[in-house]
Amino acid sequence: MLSNTRVVVWGEFRHEKADPKVGAIYPLGIHGTIADFLRRDPDLDVSTAWLDQPDHGLGGDVLEKTDVLVWWGHIAHREVSDELVARIHRRVLEGMGLVVLHSGHYSKIFKSLMGTTCSLKWRESTDKERIWNIAPHHPITQGIGDYFEIPAEEMYGEPFGIPAPDELIFISWFTGGEVFRSGATWQRGNGKVFYFRPGHETYPAYHQAEVQKVIVNAVRWARPTVRVPDSCPNSPALEPLPEDPEAAERSTMGFR
Ligand code: ZN
């Protein structure tokens, strides 16, 4: 019998405490709300972690035991320790799934996995967002029709500084006229990465059924298929070069 998928929903958990408007929308915290609807799936064992816990809630062997990590951050990306980001990066390359939400586009972990700026245009106004399903075959879009709408959301616009996705599955249109690649996947090593746009803290997107459906589908899609540790003990690149009588001469010429 397959064991359950172990999911950790990580939230920054700052806006909810600092801004009563956000706290009213997400009394459990954004991470708590996401964990709540993921727990309705009996195949998922869901826990939460947040920035201000020791080791940002991901210390000890938590990451080692995580199959899929869900990430929401915004105003405190810089406070996430580089050591943790390196550990998450390694786990993704080994096979752990990563689902990055909304302003997590600018998180250290997403930028490090993408290798690009991950910047974008934005406007916090009264835009309606229409999210088009352009990959109806894809596991993440199952149960989503041709499109769905979020009545009010922050606008994100192109150009979005990401590398070309392996699969682009959602495109958003906003009432301001902008469009945005709002759902995209990448393979990084043995791990799957999914970015999904909705979820500005002052709007209730994570209470909306279609948004929840996409995130549940994404977590199921991102489950590891293998775990491959990063090891290459005989890598010549990491060993000293053999003695070479011409090496000293080359090095004095600036070649190495
Ligand atoms: Zn936002």
XYZ file of N, CA and C and ligand atoms in Angstrom:
769
model
N 0.842 -1.193 0.000
C 0.000 0.000 0.000
C 0.885 1.254 0.000
N 0.541 2.189 -0.830
C 1.300 3.429 -0.876
C 1.070 4.230 0.401
N 2.163 4.784 0.932
C 1.985 5.635 2.105
C 1.452 6.989 1.661
N 0.866 7.693 2.605
C 0.325 9.005 2.281
C 1.428 9.983 1.897
N 1.051 10.960 1.126
C 1.978 12.021 0.734
C 2.092 13.029 1.881
N 3.330 13.307 2.261
C 3.547 14.249 3.376
C 3.765 15.652 2.819
N 2.839 16.512 3.164
C 2.811 17.866 2.613
C 3.071 18.870 3.738
N 3.935 19.831 3.485
C 4.108 20.947 4.425
C 3.713 22.229 3.699
N 2.787 22.966 4.299
C 2.396 24.270 3.765
C 3.150 25.331 4.566
N 4.039 26.050 3.870
C 4.848 27.072 4.531
C 4.277 28.456 4.221
N 4.071 29.235 5.282
C 3.574 30.597 5.095
C 4.474 31.586 5.813
N 4.539 32.764 5.269
C 5.303 33.822 5.934
C 4.607 34.220 7.239
N 3.273 34.322 7.222
C 2.434 34.565 8.404
C 2.789 35.887 9.082
N 2.946 36.937 8.291
C 3.194 38.268 8.851
C 1.987 39.188 8.594
N 1.517 39.246 7.325
C 0.383 40.116 7.008
C -0.814 39.801 7.906
N -1.061 38.504 8.134
C -2.260 38.089 8.877
C -2.240 38.638 10.303
N -1.020 38.792 10.869
C -0.909 39.287 12.242
C -0.831 40.811 12.288
N -0.282 41.412 11.233
C -0.055 42.862 11.247
C -1.234 43.658 10.705
N -2.041 43.064 9.848
C -3.112 43.795 9.163
C -4.452 43.124 9.487
N -5.308 43.812 10.275
C -6.587 43.206 10.670
C -7.453 42.784 9.482
N -7.325 43.531 8.366
C -8.103 43.183 7.184
C -7.692 41.795 6.667
N -6.406 41.556 6.644
C -5.910 40.242 6.182
C -6.256 39.162 7.204
N -6.097 39.505 8.483
C -6.428 38.542 9.535
C -7.886 38.119 9.504
N -8.759 39.046 9.087
C -10.188 38.721 9.007
C -10.467 37.762 7.847
N -9.729 37.928 6.753
C -9.915 37.031 5.599
C -9.328 35.658 5.898
N -8.179 35.663 6.575
C -7.470 34.404 6.838
C -7.196 34.241 8.337
N -8.255 33.982 9.131
C -8.033 33.839 10.577
C -7.121 32.661 10.934
N -7.011 31.679 10.062
C -6.087 30.551 10.307
C -4.703 30.847 9.752
N -4.525 32.029 9.180
C -3.334 32.311 8.396
C -3.531 31.762 6.997
N -2.804 32.334 6.039
C -2.905 31.836 4.662
C -2.484 30.369 4.620
N -1.380 30.051 5.304
C -0.895 28.662 5.312
C -1.929 27.734 5.954
N -2.578 28.221 7.036
C -3.570 27.398 7.730
C -4.793 27.130 6.870
N -5.209 28.134 6.106
C -6.355 27.970 5.201
C -6.030 26.962 4.098
N -4.838 27.073 3.537
C -4.437 26.130 2.476
C -4.333 24.715 3.047
N -3.732 24.596 4.228
C -3.621 23.267 4.854
C -5.005 22.681 5.109
N -5.927 23.541 5.512
C -7.286 23.099 5.843
C -7.966 22.413 4.652
N -7.890 23.045 3.480
C -8.575 22.379 2.357
C -7.767 21.211 1.803
N -6.446 21.233 1.936
C -5.654 20.068 1.500
C -5.983 18.842 2.358
N -6.316 19.086 3.634
C -6.589 17.956 4.542
C -7.854 17.201 4.173
N -8.696 17.784 3.312
C -9.892 17.049 2.873
C -9.520 15.891 1.951
N -8.298 15.905 1.431
C -7.832 14.813 0.578
C -7.227 13.731 1.476
N -7.844 12.549 1.520
C -7.372 11.522 2.459
C -5.990 10.970 2.129
N -5.485 11.250 0.949
C -4.144 10.758 0.584
C -3.026 11.667 1.079
N -3.393 12.810 1.647
C -2.378 13.790 2.033
C -2.281 13.914 3.553
N -1.058 13.843 4.078
C -0.776 14.160 5.478
C -0.209 15.575 5.499
N -0.969 16.502 6.040
C -0.637 17.919 5.867
C -0.228 18.548 7.199
N 0.890 19.250 7.195
C 1.277 20.053 8.348
C 1.661 21.452 7.863
N 1.904 22.343 8.804
C 2.221 23.725 8.439
C 3.531 24.166 9.090
N 4.125 25.190 8.534
C 5.331 25.801 9.093
C 5.313 27.262 8.690
N 5.980 28.121 9.491
C 6.009 29.532 9.131
C 7.313 30.182 9.544
N 7.491 31.391 9.037
C 8.781 32.084 9.109
C 9.312 32.233 10.525
N 8.463 32.647 11.470
C 8.965 33.026 12.784
C 9.128 31.851 13.740
N 8.928 30.634 13.268
C 9.259 29.465 14.082
C 10.788 29.264 14.049
N 11.334 28.548 15.057
C 12.763 28.211 14.967
C 13.051 27.486 13.651
N 14.134 27.863 13.016
C 14.498 27.284 11.703
C 13.359 27.416 10.693
N 12.573 28.480 10.853
C 11.432 28.740 9.961
C 10.488 27.538 9.886
N 10.487 26.711 10.930
C 9.568 25.560 10.980
C 10.014 24.374 10.147
N 11.200 24.480 9.540
C 11.647 23.406 8.636
C 12.978 22.825 9.096
N 13.237 22.876 10.420
C 14.487 22.343 10.949
C 14.405 20.841 11.183
N 15.457 20.318 11.793
C 15.505 18.878 12.080
C 15.355 18.074 10.807
N 14.500 17.046 10.892
C 14.343 16.188 9.702
C 13.042 16.479 8.963
N 12.444 17.659 9.229
C 11.155 17.976 8.589
C 11.264 17.909 7.074
N 12.263 18.593 6.532
C 12.383 18.609 5.060
C 12.682 17.221 4.505
N 13.476 16.467 5.264
C 13.827 15.117 4.796
C 12.589 14.255 4.629
N 11.577 14.542 5.452
C 10.364 13.734 5.429
C 9.246 14.371 4.610
N 9.549 15.468 3.923
C 8.518 16.166 3.161
C 8.527 15.694 1.710
N 7.332 15.352 1.211
C 7.206 14.960 -0.196
C 6.909 16.168 -1.077
N 6.016 17.042 -0.581
C 5.654 18.240 -1.351
C 5.623 19.432 -0.390
N 6.313 20.503 -0.773
C 6.340 21.741 0.002
C 5.549 22.799 -0.763
N 4.614 23.446 -0.058
C 3.837 24.551 -0.637
C 4.363 25.836 -0.018
N 4.596 26.879 -0.849
C 5.313 28.072 -0.347
C 4.539 29.348 -0.643
N 4.228 30.115 0.422
C 3.648 31.457 0.258
C 4.489 32.444 1.071
N 5.069 33.425 0.418
C 5.817 34.478 1.098
C 5.619 35.777 0.353
N 5.938 36.911 1.000
C 5.768 38.192 0.326
C 6.743 39.264 0.823
N 6.536 39.726 2.079
C 7.300 40.899 2.522
C 8.611 40.540 3.206
N 8.861 39.276 3.437
C 10.041 38.909 4.231
C 10.886 37.838 3.550
N 10.889 37.854 2.210
C 11.707 36.851 1.506
C 13.157 36.885 2.003
N 13.653 38.109 2.280
C 15.070 38.247 2.631
C 15.389 37.635 3.996
N 14.339 37.437 4.829
C 14.586 36.879 6.160
C 14.712 35.357 6.153
N 14.382 34.738 5.040
C 14.525 33.279 4.952
C 16.007 32.950 4.815
N 16.499 32.062 5.673
C 17.948 31.832 5.709
C 18.440 31.158 4.435
N 19.616 31.601 4.001
C 20.209 31.021 2.795
C 20.485 29.532 2.978
N 20.810 29.154 4.216
C 21.092 27.734 4.486
C 19.834 26.897 4.247
N 18.675 27.423 4.679
C 17.422 26.684 4.444
C 17.114 26.621 2.942
N 17.322 27.740 2.263
C 17.044 27.754 0.821
C 17.894 26.697 0.112
N 19.150 26.573 0.528
C 20.029 25.566 -0.089
C 19.509 24.156 0.190
N 18.998 23.948 1.412
C 18.477 22.603 1.744
C 17.216 22.296 0.936
N 16.336 23.292 0.775
C 15.121 23.057 -0.030
C 15.504 22.774 -1.473
N 16.451 23.559 -1.977
C 16.907 23.374 -3.363
C 17.420 21.940 -3.550
N 18.231 21.484 -2.601
C 18.769 20.117 -2.702
C 17.646 19.085 -2.685
N 16.657 19.290 -1.816
C 15.550 18.327 -1.726
C 14.742 18.302 -3.030
N 14.565 19.471 -3.658
C 13.850 19.468 -4.944
C 14.644 18.661 -5.973
N 15.944 18.893 -6.032
C 16.760 18.146 -7.007
C 16.695 16.643 -6.737
N 16.546 16.273 -5.456
C 16.414 14.846 -5.117
C 15.078 14.267 -5.546
N 14.057 15.122 -5.621
C 12.751 14.600 -6.021
C 11.553 15.230 -5.327
N 11.772 16.057 -4.279
C 10.643 16.681 -3.581
C 9.892 17.636 -4.505
N 8.567 17.654 -4.416
C 7.768 18.587 -5.183
C 7.699 19.944 -4.502
N 7.555 21.007 -5.288
C 7.445 22.367 -4.747
C 6.336 23.110 -5.481
N 5.370 23.635 -4.710
C 4.282 24.431 -5.274
C 4.461 25.852 -4.743
N 4.739 26.793 -5.628
C 5.008 28.176 -5.250
C 3.791 29.018 -5.612
N 3.294 29.778 -4.633
C 2.049 30.514 -4.816
C 2.286 32.028 -4.832
N 1.572 32.684 -5.725
C 1.444 34.145 -5.774
C 2.795 34.857 -5.602
N 2.912 35.695 -4.529
C 4.115 36.505 -4.361
C 5.346 35.659 -4.033
N 5.161 34.367 -3.862
C 6.301 33.461 -3.779
C 7.140 33.462 -5.040
N 6.634 34.121 -6.109
C 7.437 34.245 -7.333
C 8.777 34.903 -7.064
N 8.831 35.724 -5.984
C 10.057 36.461 -5.702
C 10.804 35.878 -4.497
N 10.419 34.672 -4.093
C 11.103 34.031 -2.966
C 12.497 33.591 -3.392
N 13.375 33.465 -2.399
C 14.735 33.007 -2.696
C 14.717 31.633 -3.357
N 13.867 30.738 -2.869
C 13.903 29.377 -3.394
C 13.426 29.339 -4.846
N 12.366 30.101 -5.175
C 11.885 30.071 -6.558
C 12.931 30.691 -7.487
N 13.509 31.833 -7.059
C 14.505 32.484 -7.907
C 15.727 31.592 -8.099
N 16.099 30.878 -7.040
C 17.293 30.031 -7.170
C 17.015 28.846 -8.084
N 15.811 28.302 -8.033
C 15.487 27.169 -8.920
C 15.298 27.618 -10.365
N 14.819 28.847 -10.566
C 14.590 29.341 -11.924
C 15.866 29.908 -12.539
N 16.699 30.552 -11.715
C 17.925 31.155 -12.245
C 17.703 32.448 -13.004
N 16.538 33.055 -12.804
C 16.196 34.308 -13.505
C 15.619 35.292 -12.494
N 15.231 36.485 -12.952
C 14.787 37.519 -12.002
C 13.451 37.184 -11.347
N 12.559 36.532 -12.079
C 11.202 36.227 -11.610
C 10.403 37.489 -11.294
N 10.804 38.617 -11.874
C 10.085 39.865 -11.645
C 8.876 39.956 -12.577
N 7.995 40.914 -12.296
C 6.748 41.038 -13.059
C 6.150 42.424 -12.840
N 5.081 42.738 -13.569
C 4.310 43.965 -13.332
C 3.185 43.642 -12.353
N 2.750 44.655 -11.582
C 1.657 44.394 -10.659
C 0.866 45.667 -10.379
N -0.390 45.452 -9.974
C -1.264 46.568 -9.600
C -2.291 46.022 -8.627
N -2.391 46.653 -7.457
C -3.395 46.235 -6.480
C -4.580 47.168 -6.631
N -5.625 46.650 -7.294
C -6.772 47.495 -7.595
C -8.035 46.655 -7.491
N -8.934 46.855 -8.409
C -10.199 46.109 -8.354
C -10.356 45.214 -9.578
N -9.234 44.769 -10.130
C -9.304 43.934 -11.325
C -10.032 42.617 -11.049
N -10.787 42.183 -12.060
C -11.258 40.802 -12.111
C -10.204 40.014 -12.865
N -10.001 38.756 -12.464
C -9.034 37.893 -13.155
C -9.775 36.725 -13.794
N -9.553 36.529 -15.076
C -10.081 35.333 -15.745
C -8.908 34.416 -16.051
N -8.938 33.214 -15.497
C -7.826 32.273 -15.636
C -8.216 31.212 -16.649
N -7.537 31.248 -17.789
C -7.840 30.324 -18.885
C -7.053 29.032 -18.715
N -7.755 27.938 -18.855
C -7.143 26.610 -18.825
C -6.683 26.280 -20.242
N -5.378 26.362 -20.480
C -4.886 26.113 -21.839
C -4.268 24.725 -21.970
N -4.398 23.891 -20.935
C -3.862 22.516 -20.999
C -4.878 21.559 -20.372
N -6.033 21.376 -21.035
C -7.082 20.553 -20.420
C -6.678 19.098 -20.202
N -5.578 18.663 -20.819
C -5.089 17.299 -20.610
C -4.328 17.153 -19.307
N -3.890 18.271 -18.709
C -2.894 18.198 -17.644
C -3.522 17.790 -16.307
N -2.818 16.986 -15.497
C -3.384 16.580 -14.197
C -3.788 17.763 -13.313
N -3.075 18.876 -13.413
C -3.366 20.013 -12.526
C -4.661 20.727 -12.931
N -5.093 20.591 -14.176
C -6.286 21.329 -14.621
C -7.564 20.485 -14.562
N -7.460 19.254 -14.052
C -8.644 18.397 -14.022
C -9.707 18.984 -13.087
N -10.932 19.020 -13.565
C -12.034 19.583 -12.782
C -12.210 21.073 -12.986
N -11.298 21.675 -13.756
C -11.402 23.099 -14.094
C -11.921 23.163 -15.536
N -12.888 23.979 -15.783
C -13.442 24.079 -17.131
C -12.531 24.870 -18.054
N -13.140 25.492 -19.059
C -12.359 26.305 -19.990
C -11.644 27.453 -19.275
N -12.331 27.994 -18.283
C -11.726 29.085 -17.499
C -12.513 29.237 -16.206
N -11.952 29.968 -15.267
C -12.733 30.408 -14.111
C -12.316 31.837 -13.792
N -13.148 32.510 -13.000
C -12.875 33.916 -12.691
C -12.738 34.137 -11.190
N -11.832 35.022 -10.834
C -11.709 35.494 -9.461
C -12.230 36.933 -9.469
N -13.280 37.229 -8.691
C -13.969 38.526 -8.822
C -13.059 39.733 -8.582
N -12.136 39.614 -7.636
C -11.214 40.722 -7.378
C -9.867 40.146 -6.993
N -8.834 40.614 -7.667
C -7.475 40.134 -7.372
C -6.464 41.215 -7.722
N -5.300 41.097 -7.129
C -4.162 41.894 -7.564
C -3.810 41.487 -8.992
N -3.424 42.457 -9.816
C -3.007 42.154 -11.182
C -1.519 41.835 -11.202
N -1.161 40.745 -11.876
C 0.228 40.469 -12.236
C 0.296 40.498 -13.758
N 1.305 41.195 -14.301
C 1.406 41.307 -15.750
C 2.763 40.900 -16.294
N 2.761 40.594 -17.569
C 4.003 40.277 -18.285
C 4.762 41.570 -18.600
N 6.083 41.467 -18.773
C 6.869 40.238 -18.798
C 7.163 39.677 -17.409
N 6.993 38.374 -17.286
C 7.297 37.619 -16.071
C 8.676 36.998 -16.293
N 9.625 37.334 -15.417
C 11.012 36.937 -15.647
C 11.332 35.511 -15.275
N 10.659 34.587 -15.928
C 10.883 33.152 -15.690
C 11.515 32.522 -16.928
N 12.234 31.410 -16.741
C 12.653 30.657 -17.928
C 11.424 30.028 -18.579
N 11.499 29.742 -19.871
C 10.358 29.135 -20.566
C 9.901 27.896 -19.791
N 8.609 27.852 -19.418
C 8.142 26.697 -18.640
C 8.215 25.407 -19.458
N 8.345 24.281 -18.758
C 8.184 22.978 -19.431
C 6.761 22.868 -19.964
N 5.806 23.274 -19.127
C 4.404 23.278 -19.554
C 3.738 24.532 -19.004
N 3.090 25.260 -19.885
C 2.296 26.417 -19.489
C 0.848 25.957 -19.482
N 0.174 26.029 -18.326
C -1.158 25.419 -18.260
C -2.285 26.422 -17.973
N -1.943 27.587 -17.403
C -2.954 28.639 -17.208
C -2.407 29.972 -17.706
N -3.296 30.747 -18.339
C -2.983 32.135 -18.676
C -4.087 33.012 -18.087
N -3.694 34.084 -17.413
C -4.674 34.996 -16.825
C -4.873 36.229 -17.702
N -6.113 36.699 -17.692
C -6.461 37.991 -18.286
C -7.099 38.828 -17.185
N -6.739 40.099 -17.157
C -7.287 41.016 -16.149
C -8.104 42.107 -16.829
N -9.011 42.709 -16.064
C -9.870 43.728 -16.657
C -9.087 44.951 -17.107
N -7.870 45.129 -16.596
C -7.019 46.202 -17.107
C -6.454 45.902 -18.478
N -6.658 44.664 -18.961
C -6.182 44.282 -20.285
C -4.915 43.444 -20.270
N -4.261 43.363 -19.112
C -3.002 42.622 -19.059
C -3.252 41.111 -19.116
N -2.205 40.402 -19.538
C -2.225 38.941 -19.482
C -0.999 38.471 -18.692
N -1.061 37.225 -18.209
C 0.029 36.729 -17.363
C 0.058 35.211 -17.419
N 1.267 34.652 -17.457
C 1.422 33.189 -17.404
C 1.231 32.739 -15.959
N -0.006 32.384 -15.618
C -0.356 32.218 -14.206
C -0.277 30.800 -13.688
N -0.006 29.837 -14.544
C 0.197 28.466 -14.076
C 1.227 27.794 -14.950
N 2.367 27.399 -14.372
C 3.460 26.865 -15.184
C 4.229 25.824 -14.393
N 4.793 24.856 -15.131
C 5.553 23.788 -14.472
C 6.978 23.729 -15.007
N 7.846 23.273 -14.134
C 9.242 23.014 -14.495
C 9.700 21.735 -13.796
N 10.544 20.978 -14.477
C 11.270 19.888 -13.841
C 12.615 20.440 -13.421
N 12.993 20.220 -12.158
C 14.321 20.621 -11.701
C 14.974 19.402 -11.051
N 15.949 18.817 -11.723
C 16.501 17.561 -11.240
C 15.396 16.510 -11.264
N 15.188 15.870 -10.124
C 14.137 14.849 -10.033
C 12.836 15.396 -9.471
N 12.794 16.702 -9.187
C 11.624 17.296 -8.552
C 10.786 18.118 -9.512
N 9.496 18.157 -9.200
C 8.574 18.948 -10.010
C 8.269 20.261 -9.300
N 8.215 21.330 -10.075
C 7.919 22.662 -9.546
C 6.695 23.205 -10.282
N 5.747 23.756 -9.515
C 4.575 24.401 -10.114
C 4.429 25.787 -9.525
N 4.236 26.794 -10.383
C 3.918 28.141 -9.925
C 2.468 28.438 -10.261
N 1.739 28.990 -9.272
C 0.329 29.354 -9.481
C 0.095 30.748 -8.918
N -0.482 31.633 -9.717
C -0.496 33.052 -9.437
C -1.425 33.562 -8.325
N -2.702 33.074 -8.235
C -3.635 33.728 -7.312
C -3.181 33.695 -5.845
N -3.718 34.650 -5.070
C -3.499 34.583 -3.647
C -2.944 35.815 -2.984
N -3.308 37.026 -3.489
C -2.895 38.237 -2.776
C -3.602 38.279 -1.419
N -2.873 38.736 -0.405
C -3.350 38.578 0.980
C -4.617 39.364 1.297
N -4.919 40.422 0.533
C -6.099 41.222 0.876
C -7.359 40.767 0.132
N -7.247 39.680 -0.625
C -8.412 39.117 -1.314
C -8.558 37.641 -0.903
N -9.792 37.122 -0.944
C -10.010 35.769 -0.385
C -9.831 34.614 -1.377
N -8.849 34.710 -2.269
C -8.731 33.715 -3.353
C -8.633 32.282 -2.841
N -7.958 32.087 -1.702
C -7.774 30.702 -1.238
C -9.037 30.116 -0.608
N -10.104 30.915 -0.541
C -11.399 30.367 -0.122
C -12.231 29.945 -1.330
N -11.729 30.195 -2.530
C -12.509 29.922 -3.745
C -12.268 28.488 -4.221
N -13.373 27.801 -4.568
C -13.300 26.360 -4.863
C -12.341 26.029 -5.999
N -12.356 26.822 -7.083
C -11.498 26.489 -8.225
C -10.013 26.628 -7.867
N -9.695 27.652 -7.089
C -8.299 27.852 -6.667
C -7.856 26.685 -5.793
N -8.739 26.282 -4.885
C -8.428 25.139 -4.020
C -8.219 23.878 -4.852
N -9.081 23.687 -5.845
C -8.981 22.490 -6.694
C -7.629 22.432 -7.402
N -7.197 23.560 -7.934
C -5.910 23.602 -8.638
C -4.769 23.255 -7.678
N -4.813 23.799 -6.468
C -3.707 23.558 -5.533
C -3.691 22.098 -5.073
N -4.862 21.514 -4.834
C -4.913 20.083 -4.483
C -4.355 19.253 -5.642
N -4.814 19.536 -6.849
C -4.299 18.817 -8.022
C -2.780 18.969 -8.138
N -2.298 20.184 -7.878
C -0.862 20.457 -8.034
C -0.042 19.667 -7.021
N -0.537 19.611 -5.792
C 0.187 18.855 -4.766
C 0.238 17.369 -5.145
N -0.869 16.861 -5.653
C -0.884 15.447 -6.065
C 0.063 15.219 -7.251
N 0.061 16.157 -8.195
C 0.936 16.052 -9.373
C 2.409 16.112 -8.991
N 2.736 16.928 -7.968
C 4.141 17.185 -7.616
C 4.746 16.095 -6.742
N 3.963 15.079 -6.394
C 4.495 14.024 -5.519
C 5.742 13.395 -6.138
N 6.719 13.061 -5.301
C 7.956 12.485 -5.836
C 7.703 11.132 -6.494
N 8.414 10.882 -7.562
C 8.395 9.552 -8.169
C 9.659 8.783 -7.796
N 10.732 9.502 -7.490
C 11.989 8.878 -7.056
C 12.624 9.781 -6.014
N 13.643 9.237 -5.346
C 14.501 10.081 -4.508
C 15.945 9.734 -4.853
N 16.631 10.679 -5.449
C 17.991 10.435 -5.923
C 18.927 11.406 -5.201
N 19.709 10.907 -4.232
C 20.625 11.812 -3.526
C 21.671 12.373 -4.473
N 22.127 13.579 -4.169
C 23.171 14.212 -4.965
C 24.514 13.653 -4.516
N 25.042 12.687 -5.238
C 26.365 12.172 -4.898
C 27.055 11.707 -6.169
N 28.321 12.039 -6.260
C 29.098 11.650 -7.432
C 30.537 11.531 -6.963
N 30.834 10.456 -6.191
C 32.103 10.409 -5.438
C 33.346 10.438 -6.304
N 33.234 10.040 -7.546
C 34.436 9.987 -8.378
C 34.499 11.128 -9.380
N 33.753 12.197 -9.069
C 33.725 13.299 -10.012
C 35.126 13.869 -10.235
N 35.679 13.778 -11.454
C 37.015 14.323 -11.694
C 37.083 15.819 -11.439
N 35.956 16.496 -11.642
C 35.965 17.946 -11.495
C 36.267 18.378 -10.065
N 36.021 17.472 -9.108
C 36.216 17.836 -7.712
C 37.565 17.367 -7.179
N 38.354 16.687 -8.014
C 39.649 16.186 -7.559
C 40.766 17.039 -8.144
N 41.924 17.046 -7.446
C 43.040 17.815 -7.998
C 43.462 17.256 -9.351
N 43.885 18.116 -10.210
C 44.361 17.657 -11.515
C 45.672 16.888 -11.325
N 45.933 15.876 -12.170
C 47.208 15.159 -12.057
C 48.383 16.093 -12.333
N 49.525 15.706 -11.772
C 50.733 16.509 -11.981
C 51.003 16.673 -13.478
N 51.297 17.856 -13.861
C 51.510 18.130 -15.280
C 52.660 19.132 -15.359
N 53.770 18.723 -15.958
C 54.940 19.621 -15.986
C 54.653 20.965 -16.635
N 53.665 20.993 -17.511
C 53.383 22.262 -18.180
C 52.401 23.134 -17.395
N 51.840 22.513 -16.310
C 50.788 23.246 -15.599
C 51.328 24.516 -14.957
N 52.509 24.374 -14.337
C 53.077 25.532 -13.643
C 53.324 26.673 -14.628
N 53.807 26.301 -15.781
C 54.092 27.322 -16.798
C 52.792 28.003 -17.238
N 51.736 27.143 -17.465
C 50.456 27.729 -17.897
C 49.908 28.664 -16.835
N 50.073 28.249 -15.544
C 49.468 29.067 -14.496
C 50.157 30.423 -14.422
N 51.454 30.446 -14.712
C 52.118 31.749 -14.675
C 51.687 32.635 -15.827
N 51.091 32.008 -16.851
C 50.594 32.787 -17.995
C 49.143 33.175 -17.797
N 48.595 32.808 -16.624
C 47.204 33.194 -16.368
C 46.198 32.156 -16.785
N 46.666 31.023 -17.295
C 45.737 29.956 -17.635
C 45.634 29.007 -16.452
N 44.490 28.466 -16.274
C 44.330 27.565 -15.130
C 43.337 26.489 -15.499
Zn 0.169 40.081 -3.788
